[in-house]
Coordinates of C-alpha atoms in Angstrom, one line a residue:
X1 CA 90.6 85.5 127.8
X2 CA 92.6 87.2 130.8
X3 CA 96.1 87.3 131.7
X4 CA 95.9 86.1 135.7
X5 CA 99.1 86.5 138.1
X6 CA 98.2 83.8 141.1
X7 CA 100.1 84.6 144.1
X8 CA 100.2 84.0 147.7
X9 CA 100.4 87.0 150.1
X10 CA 99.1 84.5 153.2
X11 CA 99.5 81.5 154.4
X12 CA 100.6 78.1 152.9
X13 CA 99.2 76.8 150.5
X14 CA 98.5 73.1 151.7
X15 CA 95.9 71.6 149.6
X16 CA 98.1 70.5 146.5
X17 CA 96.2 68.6 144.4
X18 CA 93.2 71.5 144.7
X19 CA 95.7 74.0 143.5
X20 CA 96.5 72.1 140.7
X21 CA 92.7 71.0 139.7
X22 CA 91.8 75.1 140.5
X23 CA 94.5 76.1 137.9
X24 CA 93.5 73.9 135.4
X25 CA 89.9 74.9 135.5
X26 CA 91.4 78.4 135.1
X27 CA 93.2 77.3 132.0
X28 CA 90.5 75.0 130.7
X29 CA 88.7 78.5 130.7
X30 CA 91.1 80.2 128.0
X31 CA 93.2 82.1 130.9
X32 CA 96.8 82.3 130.8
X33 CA 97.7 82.2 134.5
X34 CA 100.8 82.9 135.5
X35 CA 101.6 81.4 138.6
X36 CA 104.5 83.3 141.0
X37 CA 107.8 81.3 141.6
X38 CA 106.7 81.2 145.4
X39 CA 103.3 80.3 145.6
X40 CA 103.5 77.4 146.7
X41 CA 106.5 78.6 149.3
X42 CA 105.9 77.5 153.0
X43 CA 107.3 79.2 156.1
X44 CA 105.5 78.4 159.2
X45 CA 101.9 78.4 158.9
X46 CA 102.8 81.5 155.8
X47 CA 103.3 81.2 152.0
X48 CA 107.5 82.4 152.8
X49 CA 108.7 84.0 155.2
X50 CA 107.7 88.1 154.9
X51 CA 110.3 89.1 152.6
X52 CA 109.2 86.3 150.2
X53 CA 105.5 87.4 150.3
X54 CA 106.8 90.9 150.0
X55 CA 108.6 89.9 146.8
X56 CA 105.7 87.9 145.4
X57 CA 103.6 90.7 145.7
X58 CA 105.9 93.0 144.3
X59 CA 106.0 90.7 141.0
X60 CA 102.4 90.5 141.4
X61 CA 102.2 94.4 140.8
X62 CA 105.0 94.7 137.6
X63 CA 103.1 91.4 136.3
X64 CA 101.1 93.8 134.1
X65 CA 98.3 90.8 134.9
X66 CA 94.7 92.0 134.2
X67 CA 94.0 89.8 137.0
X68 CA 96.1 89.6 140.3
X69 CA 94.2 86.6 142.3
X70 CA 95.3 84.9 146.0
X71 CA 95.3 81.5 146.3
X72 CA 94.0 81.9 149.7
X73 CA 93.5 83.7 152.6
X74 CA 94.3 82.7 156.0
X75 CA 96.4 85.1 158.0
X76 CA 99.8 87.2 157.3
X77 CA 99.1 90.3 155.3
X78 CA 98.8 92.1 158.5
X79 CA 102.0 92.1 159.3
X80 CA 103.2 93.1 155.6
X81 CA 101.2 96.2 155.8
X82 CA 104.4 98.7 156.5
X83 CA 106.6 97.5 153.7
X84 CA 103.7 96.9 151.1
X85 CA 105.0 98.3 147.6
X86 CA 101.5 100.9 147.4
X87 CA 103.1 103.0 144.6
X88 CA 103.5 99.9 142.6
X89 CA 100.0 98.6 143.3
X90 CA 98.1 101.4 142.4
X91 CA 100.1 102.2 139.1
X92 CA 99.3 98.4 138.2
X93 CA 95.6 99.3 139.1
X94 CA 96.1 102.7 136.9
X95 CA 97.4 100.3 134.1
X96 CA 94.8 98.0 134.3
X97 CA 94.9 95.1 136.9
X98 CA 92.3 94.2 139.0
X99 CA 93.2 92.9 142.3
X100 CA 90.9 90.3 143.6
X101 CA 90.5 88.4 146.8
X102 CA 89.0 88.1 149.8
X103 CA 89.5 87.1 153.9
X104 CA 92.8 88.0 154.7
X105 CA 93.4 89.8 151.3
X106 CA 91.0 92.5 153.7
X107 CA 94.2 94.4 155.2
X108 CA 95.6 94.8 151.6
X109 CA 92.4 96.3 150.7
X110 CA 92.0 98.2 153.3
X111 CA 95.6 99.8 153.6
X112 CA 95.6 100.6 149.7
X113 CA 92.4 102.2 150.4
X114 CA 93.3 104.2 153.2
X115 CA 97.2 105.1 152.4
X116 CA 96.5 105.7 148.4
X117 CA 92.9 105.7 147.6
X118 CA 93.8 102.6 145.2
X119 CA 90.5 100.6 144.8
X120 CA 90.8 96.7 144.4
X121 CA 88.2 93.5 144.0
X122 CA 86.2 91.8 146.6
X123 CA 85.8 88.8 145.0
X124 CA 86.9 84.7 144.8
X125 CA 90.3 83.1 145.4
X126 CA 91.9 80.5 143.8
X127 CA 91.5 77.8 146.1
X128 CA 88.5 78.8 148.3
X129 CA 86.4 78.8 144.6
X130 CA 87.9 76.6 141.9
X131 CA 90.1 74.1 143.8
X132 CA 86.3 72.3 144.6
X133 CA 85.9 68.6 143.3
X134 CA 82.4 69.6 141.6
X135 CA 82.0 72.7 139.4
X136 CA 82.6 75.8 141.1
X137 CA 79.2 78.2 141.3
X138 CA 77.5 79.6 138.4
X139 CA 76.8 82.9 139.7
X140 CA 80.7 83.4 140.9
X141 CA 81.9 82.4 137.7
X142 CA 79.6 85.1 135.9
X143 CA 80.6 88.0 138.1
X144 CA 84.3 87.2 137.0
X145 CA 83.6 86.9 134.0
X146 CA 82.5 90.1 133.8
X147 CA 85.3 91.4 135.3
X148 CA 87.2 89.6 132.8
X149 CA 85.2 90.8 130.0
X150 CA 84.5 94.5 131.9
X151 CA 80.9 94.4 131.2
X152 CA 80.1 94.1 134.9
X153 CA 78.3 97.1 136.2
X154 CA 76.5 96.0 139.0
X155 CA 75.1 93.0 141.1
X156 CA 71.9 92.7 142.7
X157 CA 70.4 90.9 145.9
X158 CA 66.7 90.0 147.5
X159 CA 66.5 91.3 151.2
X160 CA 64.9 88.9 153.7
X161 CA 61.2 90.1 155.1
X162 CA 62.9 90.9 158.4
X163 CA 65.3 93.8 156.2
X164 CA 61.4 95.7 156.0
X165 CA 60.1 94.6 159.1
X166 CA 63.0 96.5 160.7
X167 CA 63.3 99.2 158.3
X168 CA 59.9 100.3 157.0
X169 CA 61.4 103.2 155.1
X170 CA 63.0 100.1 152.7
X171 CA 59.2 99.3 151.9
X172 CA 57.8 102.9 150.7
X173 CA 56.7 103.4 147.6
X174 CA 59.7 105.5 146.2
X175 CA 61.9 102.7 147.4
X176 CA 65.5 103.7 149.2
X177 CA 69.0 104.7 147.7
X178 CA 71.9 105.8 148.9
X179 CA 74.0 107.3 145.7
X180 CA 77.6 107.9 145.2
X181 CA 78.7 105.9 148.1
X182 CA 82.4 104.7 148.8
X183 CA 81.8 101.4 148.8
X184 CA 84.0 100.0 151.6
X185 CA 84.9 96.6 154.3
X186 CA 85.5 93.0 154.0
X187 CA 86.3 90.2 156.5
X188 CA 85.3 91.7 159.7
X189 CA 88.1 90.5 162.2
X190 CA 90.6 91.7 159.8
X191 CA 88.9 95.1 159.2
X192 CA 89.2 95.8 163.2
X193 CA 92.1 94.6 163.8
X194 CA 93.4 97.4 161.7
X195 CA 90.9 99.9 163.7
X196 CA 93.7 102.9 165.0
X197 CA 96.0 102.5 162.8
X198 CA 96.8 104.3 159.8
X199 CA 95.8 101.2 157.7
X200 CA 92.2 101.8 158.4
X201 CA 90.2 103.7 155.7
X202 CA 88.2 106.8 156.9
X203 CA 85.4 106.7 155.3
X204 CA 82.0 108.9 156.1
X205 CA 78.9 108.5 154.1
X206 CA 79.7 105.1 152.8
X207 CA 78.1 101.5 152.1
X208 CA 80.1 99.4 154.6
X209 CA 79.6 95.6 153.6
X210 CA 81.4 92.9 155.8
X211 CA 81.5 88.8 156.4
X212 CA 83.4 86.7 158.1
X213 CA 84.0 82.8 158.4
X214 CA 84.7 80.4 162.0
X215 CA 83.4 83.1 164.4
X216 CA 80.3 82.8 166.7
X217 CA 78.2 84.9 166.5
X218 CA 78.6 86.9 169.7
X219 CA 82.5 87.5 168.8
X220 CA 81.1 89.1 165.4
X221 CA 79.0 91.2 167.5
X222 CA 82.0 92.1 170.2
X223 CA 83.5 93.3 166.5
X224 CA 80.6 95.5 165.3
X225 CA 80.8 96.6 168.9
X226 CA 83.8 98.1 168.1
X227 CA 83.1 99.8 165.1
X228 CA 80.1 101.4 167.0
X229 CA 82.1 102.6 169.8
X230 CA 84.9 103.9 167.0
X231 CA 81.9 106.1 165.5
X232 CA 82.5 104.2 162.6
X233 CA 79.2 102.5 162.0
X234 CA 77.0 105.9 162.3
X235 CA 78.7 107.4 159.9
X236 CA 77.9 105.4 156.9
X237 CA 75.1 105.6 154.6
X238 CA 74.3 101.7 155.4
X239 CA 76.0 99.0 156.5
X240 CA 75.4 95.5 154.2
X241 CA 76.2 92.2 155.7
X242 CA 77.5 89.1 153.9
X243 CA 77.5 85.9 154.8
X244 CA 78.8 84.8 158.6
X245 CA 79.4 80.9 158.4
X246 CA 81.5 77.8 159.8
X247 CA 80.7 78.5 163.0
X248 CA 78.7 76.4 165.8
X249 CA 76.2 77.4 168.5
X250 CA 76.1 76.2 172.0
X251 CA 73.2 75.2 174.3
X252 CA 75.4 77.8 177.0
X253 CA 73.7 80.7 173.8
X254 CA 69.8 79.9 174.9
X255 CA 68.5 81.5 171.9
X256 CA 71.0 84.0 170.9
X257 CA 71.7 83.3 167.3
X258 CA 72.9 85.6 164.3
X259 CA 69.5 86.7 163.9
X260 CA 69.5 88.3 167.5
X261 CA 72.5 89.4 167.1
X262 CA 71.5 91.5 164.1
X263 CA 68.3 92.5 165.9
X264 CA 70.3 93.8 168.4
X265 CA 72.8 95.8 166.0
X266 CA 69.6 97.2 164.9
X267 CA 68.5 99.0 168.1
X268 CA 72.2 100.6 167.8
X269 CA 72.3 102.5 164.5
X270 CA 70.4 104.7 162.7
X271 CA 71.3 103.6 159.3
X272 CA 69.9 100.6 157.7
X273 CA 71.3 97.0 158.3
X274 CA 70.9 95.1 155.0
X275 CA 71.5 91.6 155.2
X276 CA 71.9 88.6 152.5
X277 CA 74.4 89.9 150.3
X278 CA 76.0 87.1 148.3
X279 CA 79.7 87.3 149.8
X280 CA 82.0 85.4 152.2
X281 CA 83.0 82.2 152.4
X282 CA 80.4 80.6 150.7
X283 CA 80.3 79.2 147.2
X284 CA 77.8 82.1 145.6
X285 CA 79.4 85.4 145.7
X286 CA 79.0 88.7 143.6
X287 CA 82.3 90.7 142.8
X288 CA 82.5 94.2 144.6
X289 CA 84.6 97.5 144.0
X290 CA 86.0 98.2 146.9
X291 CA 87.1 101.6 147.0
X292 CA 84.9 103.2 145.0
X293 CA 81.6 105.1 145.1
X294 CA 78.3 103.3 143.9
X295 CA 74.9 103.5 143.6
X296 CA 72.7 101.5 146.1
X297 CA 69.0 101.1 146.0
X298 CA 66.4 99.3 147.5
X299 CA 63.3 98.3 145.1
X300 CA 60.8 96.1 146.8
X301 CA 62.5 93.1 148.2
X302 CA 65.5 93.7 145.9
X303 CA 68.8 95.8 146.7
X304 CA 70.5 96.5 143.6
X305 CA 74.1 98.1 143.7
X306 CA 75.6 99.7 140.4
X307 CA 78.9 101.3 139.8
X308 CA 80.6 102.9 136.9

């Protein structure tokens, strides 16, 4: 099947015995996986110290891999971003790799994006989607294998009523679309911590999709707040949210939920706020281009999002 390069750009990997069950459901598969000499490195609460992530990921790059795949996420690619080897990840992405993650893997994306234009994979990680005692999602496991097999040329959605009760444009006859959109985003506390530095892509007239994992959610909306006072969330096309989870309300919140919160985003933006996209940290999720232009459109209650 694939040649995968498993590395670990983040932190430690801890969970042993789900590494080893995750790789041999990968092998099981018909993949070769290749793991890197330090993956399973420990520095602090990182996979090695910075000059040993540094190297993995420079091996990652010359692994001529058709998959490059985290482990996990976690935190510690931020700090990398200034020494990142960007002219050898985007000629492995010219050759032929894909580069797939998600969570932290966010400030890679983003900083190949913004420094290079090199477009990677939002998309599972090792231990996050395979390291699971039962079998890992159905749905997951088809998008990569159509990455694998590069048949993949698009992924599809339904939008909750509350999408059309909001947007009544989404419900017309001749349906919505936004075409040729840089597709663009990730975790969303990683995406702003980058906001103001040259690590952050500029992107107008794009399909911003984001998630995140652990946060309440009035902290995600201090974060969107952000991006709309940074003139960043008017100037997409649309902004697509992902799955927001693992986190715990309080009886201090007296009714303020997600759903308000997205209400609220709502009153904020012009642009349409499509919600349900299967992605995050949750078992079900599609594979996304990140970094390059696609083709959304809105048909009834179902989005559908194609790319080349």
């Amino acid at each position: 099947m694939a040649h995968i390069y498993l590395y670990s750009p983040s932190s430690a990997v801890r969970d042993k015995t789900g590494f080893r069950r995750a790789l041999k459901r990968l092998q099981a598969m018909g993949h070769e996986v290749e793991v890197d000499p330090d993956a399973l490195s420990s520095h602090q609460r990182f996979a090695g110290d910075d000059d040993t992530r540094l190297a993995a990921i420079a091996r990652a790059a010359a692994s001529g891999a058709q998959i490059v795949l985290t482990t996990r996420g976690g935190y510690g690619l931020t700090r990398l971003l200034p020494r990142l080897p960007y002219d050898a990840i985007q000629r492995s992405v010219e050759q032929g790799s894909a580069w797939v993650g998600l969570s932290d893997f966010t400030a890679l994306q983003a900083a190949v994006q913004a420094l290079r234009g090199t477009p990677t994979w939002a998309g599972p990680a090792l231990l996050e989607d395979w390291a699971c005692e039962q079998a890992p999602d159905e749905i997951m496991q088809a998008c990569f294998d159509d990455l694998v097999t590069g048949v993949g040329e698009g992924t599809g959605w339904r939008l909750p009523a509350a999408d059309f009760r909001a947007h009544p444009e989404l419900a017309s006859e001749a349906g919505w679309a936004a075409e040729g959109a840089m597709l663009w985003g990730g975790n969303l506390t990683v995406l702003c911590s980058l906001v103001g530095s040259p690590f952050f892509p500029v992107v107008a007239g794009g399909i911003l999709f984001l998630e995140d994992v652990g946060e309440h959610p009035y902290r995600i909306e201090r974060m969107l707040t952000q991006l709309l006072h940074a003139g960043v969330l008017e100037a997409q096309r649309a902004l697509v949210l992902g799955s927001f989870t693992r986190y715990q309300l309080t009886p201090h919140d007296k009714g303020f939920n997600l759903r308000r919160m997205v209400e609220w985003l709502r009153t904020q933006v012009k642009v349409p706020v499509l919600t349900g996209l299967p992605f995050g940290h949750v078992p079900t999720k599609v594979l996304l281009p990140v970094g390059r232009p696609v083709d959304l459109y809105v048909q009834g209650r179902e989005a559908l999002m194609f790319w080349e």
